[in-house]
Amino acid sequence: MPDPTQFVDLRIRRFVSERLTPAIYREREPLTVTSWDVPGEPVSFAEAITQQFAPFRVGSEWSRPWGTTWFHITGTVPSDWEMTDARVEVLVDLGFVSGHPGFQAEGLVWTPEGHILKAIEPRNTAVPLKIGPGDSIDLYIEAASNPDVQGESVYAPTPMGDLATSGDAPIYRTRVLDIGLRDVPVWELAQDVWTLDGLWRELGEEQPRRAEILRGLERLIDTLDPDDISGTATAGREVLAPLLASPAYASAHHLVAVGHAHIDSAWLWPVRETIRKCARTFSNVLSLMDENDDFLFACSSAQQFAWMKEHYPDLFERIKVRVLEGRFVPVGGMWVESDTNLPGGEAMARQFVAGKGFFIREFGIEPPEVWLPDSFGYSAALPQIVKAAGSKYFLTQKPSWNETNVMPHHTFNWEGIDGSQVFTHFPPVATYNSVLSQEELHKAQRDYKEKGEANSSLVPFGYGNGGGGPTREMVAAAERTRNLEGSPTVEMTSPQAFFEQAEAELAQPPVWSGEIYLEFHRGTYTSQARTKRGNRRSEHLLREAELWATAAAIRTGAAYPYAELESAWQTVLLQQFHDILPGSSIAWVHQVAEEHYERVAGELETLIASALGSLTGAGETALLANAGPYAVDGVPALGGGASGASSTADTSPVTLTRSGDDLVLDNSLVRVTIDADGLVSSLFDVAADRELVPAGERAAELWVYRDTPAQWDAWDIDVHYQRHGRPIRSVDSIEVVSESADRVVVKVSRSDGASTFVQELSLSAGRPTLDLTTDVDWHERQKLLKLAFPLDVHAERSSSEIQFGHVNRPIHRNTSWDVARFETSAHRWVHVGETGYGVAVANDSTYGHDVTRTTRDGGGTTTLVRESLLRAPTFPDPHADQGRHVLRTSVRVGADVLDAAAEGYRLNVGPRPVTGSAPIEPLLTVDNPAVVVEAVKLAEDRSGDVVVRFYEARGAKARAVVTPGFAFESVAETDLLERDVDQTAIVDAEGALALSVRPFQLVTLRFRGVSALR
């Protein structure tokens, strides 16, 4: 006998689409509509309602891309509407396109008194009203005509990401502005059917439960009168009730469902629109909480709460009430869901200082978990930072996107470079935008890797990225699957409750050690170079501003600029969001980011100049102020003075000689040969008596590659790029532009394609370092520019700077994990070496690198270090990286990792020229170069205490004596939030302040009772 399943399935689908769904609303009537188009940027409600509204016909076009139209809708509930088991709702369709909720038109609904009701989204189109027959309707809709930038493709260049190119033609046409009467039993029946229909599709054919559900759905259709769905819906629900009442298997996987809306703080929309997206989503959430007592919602970014407080204070007060009830749950503890590969160490620390500080001040709540579902890989320094911030849990799902390797765990302890561990969960549902479908729930149950030892996972549900959040349909799905035979069980509760339950289940979690590298989106280390340069520059200007302001406050009584520094930090932290700093946003986002970086730079330069002026006094003596942790050219770390002898013993003058077509630069430490092609044919370490450029190779060579990833242009570099590269060797000119005993500079100019390249190669007295400045006027499309340094060093691994230390990565290709790691991130330097010898390649704004090793004919190996300087993706910004860029690189020979660290600081926070009458004594000194001062500041609580952050940089246990240049009454170790913790690093505070630190340990000291030395 043929299997009738297919035909029953078709019958169910057709009946639902043609009979059940249309019957959800018993009645519908059009509303009266008037409108006003905002001529420019969005305006407040108070301003909008004072404007002249004109009649508007539903079906008409409205607003331009990125515009706003205010609709005023009025009407009366018909007096003959039967209200039994029904509810009046306003129904709105602004012209939504299929798919992509949160990526297109949206609306926020206001009362005439300026009270926000809820939002209108592509899949959340109803506004419930507590009114009845004869009652009037008077509402305003603030409708945003955000273009669907992504459209049907994530690859095609589009003008829609830039206000200047998006045009003025309307892109939406309204379809519905009605009043409707929702039939509650019919709606409930539709949710019953959706859950059971999804369930039978996930069950195996051998399971009786599958056939039972299928037959039950068929009986439902037989029970319902297709001409009177409303009148027979209750009887239909009774047919399905036994199927929904059958309890789950005792061994069913248990899912903790957390309402969530992953709202990107910018991406395919600008930050200004994110602020409105938050208001829309959060109003939806509050409305849903009014209807469902069990529903709670997790929101991760303190920045988004802060926006509500500033721009929507009434909404913020409503949120605050729910926060204190434990239903609107702050999670994560960071200012934004930042990238974790690219921000510097102090910036990652400040994400928690700012985020947790806000939650503690506003709500008295400190989230225990870190919530980063969508960042593009996770730094090996993060576990220690998480613990130092007072957090204990970590959540992400992004590694489920890996192209090559599957992560072996879903619940585990993640170990960082210093040995710190944090309890971590990857939701096996593998999405942060779940709708709680049976397909998703069964995927979580099927894929969960800790089966047999534990049985719980978390599922974040709600429309995200562009916002919208959970819907009443999702909550209904959670309620129906709380305890349902054949389905995993679902419980709506908080992330903290989940983590506590998961910890109790898994007594001995497996351990993952080191970075969680995302085998995807490797291009984010390089895209939008100006944004990345702005971030790097801002981080180091903030270091300088805080150090010198602290010194000025202690020594001269100058006022410490708390508010200005807090504002600058918040701007920088916002722009470290995981679609801004990685370069994966529309042009508008990056234009604004670059404007903000320039503003921050100007403000910080003013603060630095003021503080240094207080410290050096009036005078014309030329001085250098060194905010770095290492002495440079005779200027002490964290202090200032006249430029003196180099920090190296050999200060022989630099010489320039010509040998045929070659130029030879020599400072008795390193000898550099630049050949007729303007390339480095020899890099000779004089002290070690060894050549570093392998025979037949040349260094400091620019290579251009075809860069056409299979998907996600700005995000991805695909491995096949390696097959499509060529060197840029054509030379326009080679000239010596500076020649003195202190420094020789050779300039090489090239043209290739539509771009020009000017490199300055320089050698300075007393430094075993070749410095390069690469000035590019870049006008390529879908190309990748790399700077290559082949080195005669037999390296097994590379060491790359990350936050508060470095990570070691194999450069062989033994395993699929090694092969997949073909592009990696580093902060200020990469180091490669063999036993007893190494080379450091440092940079001032580059993050993307690749390091490989090949065996030469005749023996020996070449280690190739390449910096990824520029890309030119065409989506989502079709003009990404076009124009001029200046990037600096240095190659230090005979270097260990501490030399690499020193070189990285020199390039990024080198001595600053100032004038005055007196040198600046260092605010503190450290006698061990492995113990690095990363930040000096005054305490967040404005007590005047001095806070100093250190880390161990070599990767080995170290002792150090710290000598403060100020008097103090006591010193204590603290967490990142500057709260006292158990003493682990201080071994002597009575005499000299002595520290003993483990490899890569992060230490924060708080000095109380501070005063200037007399």
PDB file of C-alpha atoms in Angstrom, residues 13-139:
ATOM      1  CA  ARG A  13       0.163  22.755   4.009  1.00  0.00           C
ATOM      2  CA  ARG A  14      -2.627  23.906   1.754  1.00  0.00           C
ATOM      3  CA  PHE A  15      -5.219  23.965   4.504  1.00  0.00           C
ATOM      4  CA  VAL A  16      -2.957  26.034   6.747  1.00  0.00           C
ATOM      5  CA  SER A  17      -2.074  28.562   4.059  1.00  0.00           C
ATOM      6  CA  GLU A  18      -5.521  28.893   2.477  1.00  0.00           C
ATOM      7  CA  ARG A  19      -7.868  28.427   5.432  1.00  0.00           C
ATOM      8  CA  LEU A  20      -6.250  28.580   8.847  1.00  0.00           C
ATOM      9  CA  THR A  21      -3.846  31.521   8.496  1.00  0.00           C
ATOM     10  CA  PRO A  22      -6.363  33.816   6.730  1.00  0.00           C
ATOM     11  CA  ALA A  23      -8.890  33.126   9.505  1.00  0.00           C
ATOM     12  CA  ILE A  24      -6.658  34.498  12.273  1.00  0.00           C
ATOM     13  CA  TYR A  25      -8.277  37.908  11.789  1.00  0.00           C
ATOM     14  CA  ARG A  26     -12.088  37.775  11.835  1.00  0.00           C
ATOM     15  CA  GLU A  27     -12.516  41.373  10.747  1.00  0.00           C
ATOM     16  CA  ARG A  28     -10.428  44.068   9.098  1.00  0.00           C
ATOM     17  CA  GLU A  29     -11.112  47.694   8.313  1.00  0.00           C
ATOM     18  CA  PRO A  30      -8.835  50.368   6.812  1.00  0.00           C
ATOM     19  CA  LEU A  31      -7.692  53.278   8.941  1.00  0.00           C
ATOM     20  CA  THR A  32      -7.499  56.937   7.970  1.00  0.00           C
ATOM     21  CA  VAL A  33      -3.884  57.900   7.265  1.00  0.00           C
ATOM     22  CA  THR A  34      -1.985  61.156   6.985  1.00  0.00           C
ATOM     23  CA  SER A  35       1.786  61.513   6.701  1.00  0.00           C
ATOM     24  CA  TRP A  36       4.787  63.814   6.957  1.00  0.00           C
ATOM     25  CA  ASP A  37       8.190  63.130   5.392  1.00  0.00           C
ATOM     26  CA  VAL A  38      11.194  64.186   7.478  1.00  0.00           C
ATOM     27  CA  PRO A  39      13.381  66.272   5.159  1.00  0.00           C
ATOM     28  CA  GLY A  40      16.696  65.148   6.673  1.00  0.00           C
ATOM     29  CA  GLU A  41      17.869  63.126   9.642  1.00  0.00           C
ATOM     30  CA  PRO A  42      15.313  61.688  12.110  1.00  0.00           C
ATOM     31  CA  VAL A  43      13.569  64.064  14.497  1.00  0.00           C
ATOM     32  CA  SER A  44      12.006  63.626  17.918  1.00  0.00           C
ATOM     33  CA  PHE A  45       8.367  62.761  18.476  1.00  0.00           C
ATOM     34  CA  ALA A  46       7.775  66.201  19.952  1.00  0.00           C
ATOM     35  CA  GLU A  47       9.052  67.871  16.786  1.00  0.00           C
ATOM     36  CA  ALA A  48       7.293  65.483  14.408  1.00  0.00           C
ATOM     37  CA  ILE A  49       3.760  65.988  15.714  1.00  0.00           C
ATOM     38  CA  THR A  50       3.976  69.745  15.242  1.00  0.00           C
ATOM     39  CA  GLN A  51       4.402  69.336  11.480  1.00  0.00           C
ATOM     40  CA  GLN A  52       1.775  69.606   8.764  1.00  0.00           C
ATOM     41  CA  PHE A  53       0.528  66.099   7.928  1.00  0.00           C
ATOM     42  CA  ALA A  54      -1.029  65.497   4.498  1.00  0.00           C
ATOM     43  CA  PRO A  55      -3.577  62.851   3.434  1.00  0.00           C
ATOM     44  CA  PHE A  56      -1.936  59.558   2.485  1.00  0.00           C
ATOM     45  CA  ARG A  57      -3.408  56.726   0.456  1.00  0.00           C
ATOM     46  CA  VAL A  58      -2.437  53.172   1.399  1.00  0.00           C
ATOM     47  CA  GLY A  59      -0.707  51.671  -1.611  1.00  0.00           C
ATOM     48  CA  SER A  60       1.375  54.781  -2.180  1.00  0.00           C
ATOM     49  CA  GLU A  61       5.144  54.994  -2.109  1.00  0.00           C
ATOM     50  CA  TRP A  62       6.819  56.658   0.837  1.00  0.00           C
ATOM     51  CA  SER A  63      10.207  58.164   1.673  1.00  0.00           C
ATOM     52  CA  ARG A  64      13.644  57.811   0.143  1.00  0.00           C
ATOM     53  CA  PRO A  65      16.380  55.363   1.239  1.00  0.00           C
ATOM     54  CA  TRP A  66      17.389  56.071   4.836  1.00  0.00           C
ATOM     55  CA  GLY A  67      14.481  58.487   5.176  1.00  0.00           C
ATOM     56  CA  THR A  68      11.730  58.727   7.777  1.00  0.00           C
ATOM     57  CA  THR A  69       8.010  59.169   7.290  1.00  0.00           C
ATOM     58  CA  TRP A  70       5.641  59.814  10.180  1.00  0.00           C
ATOM     59  CA  PHE A  71       2.209  58.272   9.640  1.00  0.00           C
ATOM     60  CA  HIS A  72      -0.769  59.451  11.690  1.00  0.00           C
ATOM     61  CA  ILE A  73      -3.431  56.746  11.778  1.00  0.00           C
ATOM     62  CA  THR A  74      -6.919  57.261  13.137  1.00  0.00           C
ATOM     63  CA  GLY A  75     -10.177  55.352  13.207  1.00  0.00           C
ATOM     64  CA  THR A  76     -12.899  53.785  15.311  1.00  0.00           C
ATOM     65  CA  VAL A  77     -13.497  50.160  16.257  1.00  0.00           C
ATOM     66  CA  PRO A  78     -16.755  49.127  14.536  1.00  0.00           C
ATOM     67  CA  SER A  79     -19.590  48.855  17.026  1.00  0.00           C
ATOM     68  CA  ASP A  80     -20.783  45.517  15.652  1.00  0.00           C
ATOM     69  CA  TRP A  81     -17.512  43.620  16.146  1.00  0.00           C
ATOM     70  CA  GLU A  82     -17.996  40.524  18.305  1.00  0.00           C
ATOM     71  CA  MET A  83     -15.250  40.603  20.953  1.00  0.00           C
ATOM     72  CA  THR A  84     -15.612  37.119  22.449  1.00  0.00           C
ATOM     73  CA  ASP A  85     -12.184  35.422  22.370  1.00  0.00           C
ATOM     74  CA  ALA A  86     -10.888  38.248  20.202  1.00  0.00           C
ATOM     75  CA  ARG A  87      -8.586  41.225  20.437  1.00  0.00           C
ATOM     76  CA  VAL A  88      -8.359  44.492  18.534  1.00  0.00           C
ATOM     77  CA  GLU A  89      -5.021  45.102  16.811  1.00  0.00           C
ATOM     78  CA  VAL A  90      -3.585  47.584  14.360  1.00  0.00           C
ATOM     79  CA  LEU A  91      -2.072  45.789  11.365  1.00  0.00           C
ATOM     80  CA  VAL A  92       0.743  47.385   9.377  1.00  0.00           C
ATOM     81  CA  ASP A  93       2.639  46.368   6.258  1.00  0.00           C
ATOM     82  CA  LEU A  94       4.968  49.134   5.168  1.00  0.00           C
ATOM     83  CA  GLY A  95       5.874  47.240   2.009  1.00  0.00           C
ATOM     84  CA  PHE A  96       8.058  44.605   3.580  1.00  0.00           C
ATOM     85  CA  VAL A  97      10.155  42.450   1.282  1.00  0.00           C
ATOM     86  CA  SER A  98      10.452  38.720   1.814  1.00  0.00           C
ATOM     87  CA  GLY A  99      13.112  37.579   4.244  1.00  0.00           C
ATOM     88  CA  HIS A 100      15.673  39.661   6.067  1.00  0.00           C
ATOM     89  CA  PRO A 101      13.691  40.797   9.100  1.00  0.00           C
ATOM     90  CA  GLY A 102      15.401  43.823  10.600  1.00  0.00           C
ATOM     91  CA  PHE A 103      17.235  44.634   7.374  1.00  0.00           C
ATOM     92  CA  GLN A 104      14.559  46.848   5.814  1.00  0.00           C
ATOM     93  CA  ALA A 105      11.655  49.142   6.659  1.00  0.00           C
ATOM     94  CA  GLU A 106      10.591  49.270  10.298  1.00  0.00           C
ATOM     95  CA  GLY A 107       8.333  51.443  12.411  1.00  0.00           C
ATOM     96  CA  LEU A 108       7.919  52.627  15.984  1.00  0.00           C
ATOM     97  CA  VAL A 109       4.357  53.201  17.218  1.00  0.00           C
ATOM     98  CA  TRP A 110       3.600  56.153  19.512  1.00  0.00           C
ATOM     99  CA  THR A 111       0.521  57.403  21.314  1.00  0.00           C
ATOM    100  CA  PRO A 112      -0.425  61.089  20.920  1.00  0.00           C
ATOM    101  CA  GLU A 113       0.981  61.647  24.406  1.00  0.00           C
ATOM    102  CA  GLY A 114       4.440  60.478  23.277  1.00  0.00           C
ATOM    103  CA  HIS A 115       4.288  57.010  24.858  1.00  0.00           C
ATOM    104  CA  ILE A 116       5.918  54.214  22.871  1.00  0.00           C
ATOM    105  CA  LEU A 117       3.671  51.166  22.400  1.00  0.00           C
ATOM    106  CA  LYS A 118       5.776  48.773  20.331  1.00  0.00           C
ATOM    107  CA  ALA A 119       7.417  48.403  16.958  1.00  0.00           C
ATOM    108  CA  ILE A 120       6.371  47.236  13.547  1.00  0.00           C
ATOM    109  CA  GLU A 121       8.794  44.778  11.934  1.00  0.00           C
ATOM    110  CA  PRO A 122       8.624  42.595   8.813  1.00  0.00           C
ATOM    111  CA  ARG A 123       7.599  39.572  10.911  1.00  0.00           C
ATOM    112  CA  ASN A 124       5.941  41.411  13.765  1.00  0.00           C
ATOM    113  CA  THR A 125       3.246  43.483  12.105  1.00  0.00           C
ATOM    114  CA  ALA A 126       0.526  43.792  14.760  1.00  0.00           C
ATOM    115  CA  VAL A 127      -0.012  46.310  17.559  1.00  0.00           C
ATOM    116  CA  PRO A 128      -2.374  44.875  20.233  1.00  0.00           C
ATOM    117  CA  LEU A 129      -4.732  47.444  21.767  1.00  0.00           C
ATOM    118  CA  LYS A 130      -6.825  47.137  24.905  1.00  0.00           C
ATOM    119  CA  ILE A 131      -9.949  48.690  23.368  1.00  0.00           C
ATOM    120  CA  GLY A 132     -13.347  47.549  22.162  1.00  0.00           C
ATOM    121  CA  PRO A 133     -16.274  48.456  19.874  1.00  0.00           C
ATOM    122  CA  GLY A 134     -16.833  52.171  19.544  1.00  0.00           C
ATOM    123  CA  ASP A 135     -13.389  53.112  20.912  1.00  0.00           C
ATOM    124  CA  SER A 136     -11.196  55.391  18.864  1.00  0.00           C
ATOM    125  CA  ILE A 137      -7.700  54.802  17.533  1.00  0.00           C
ATOM    126  CA  ASP A 138      -5.157  57.620  17.353  1.00  0.00           C
ATOM    127  CA  LEU A 139      -1.547  56.599  16.819  1.00  0.00           C
TER     128      LEU A 139
END
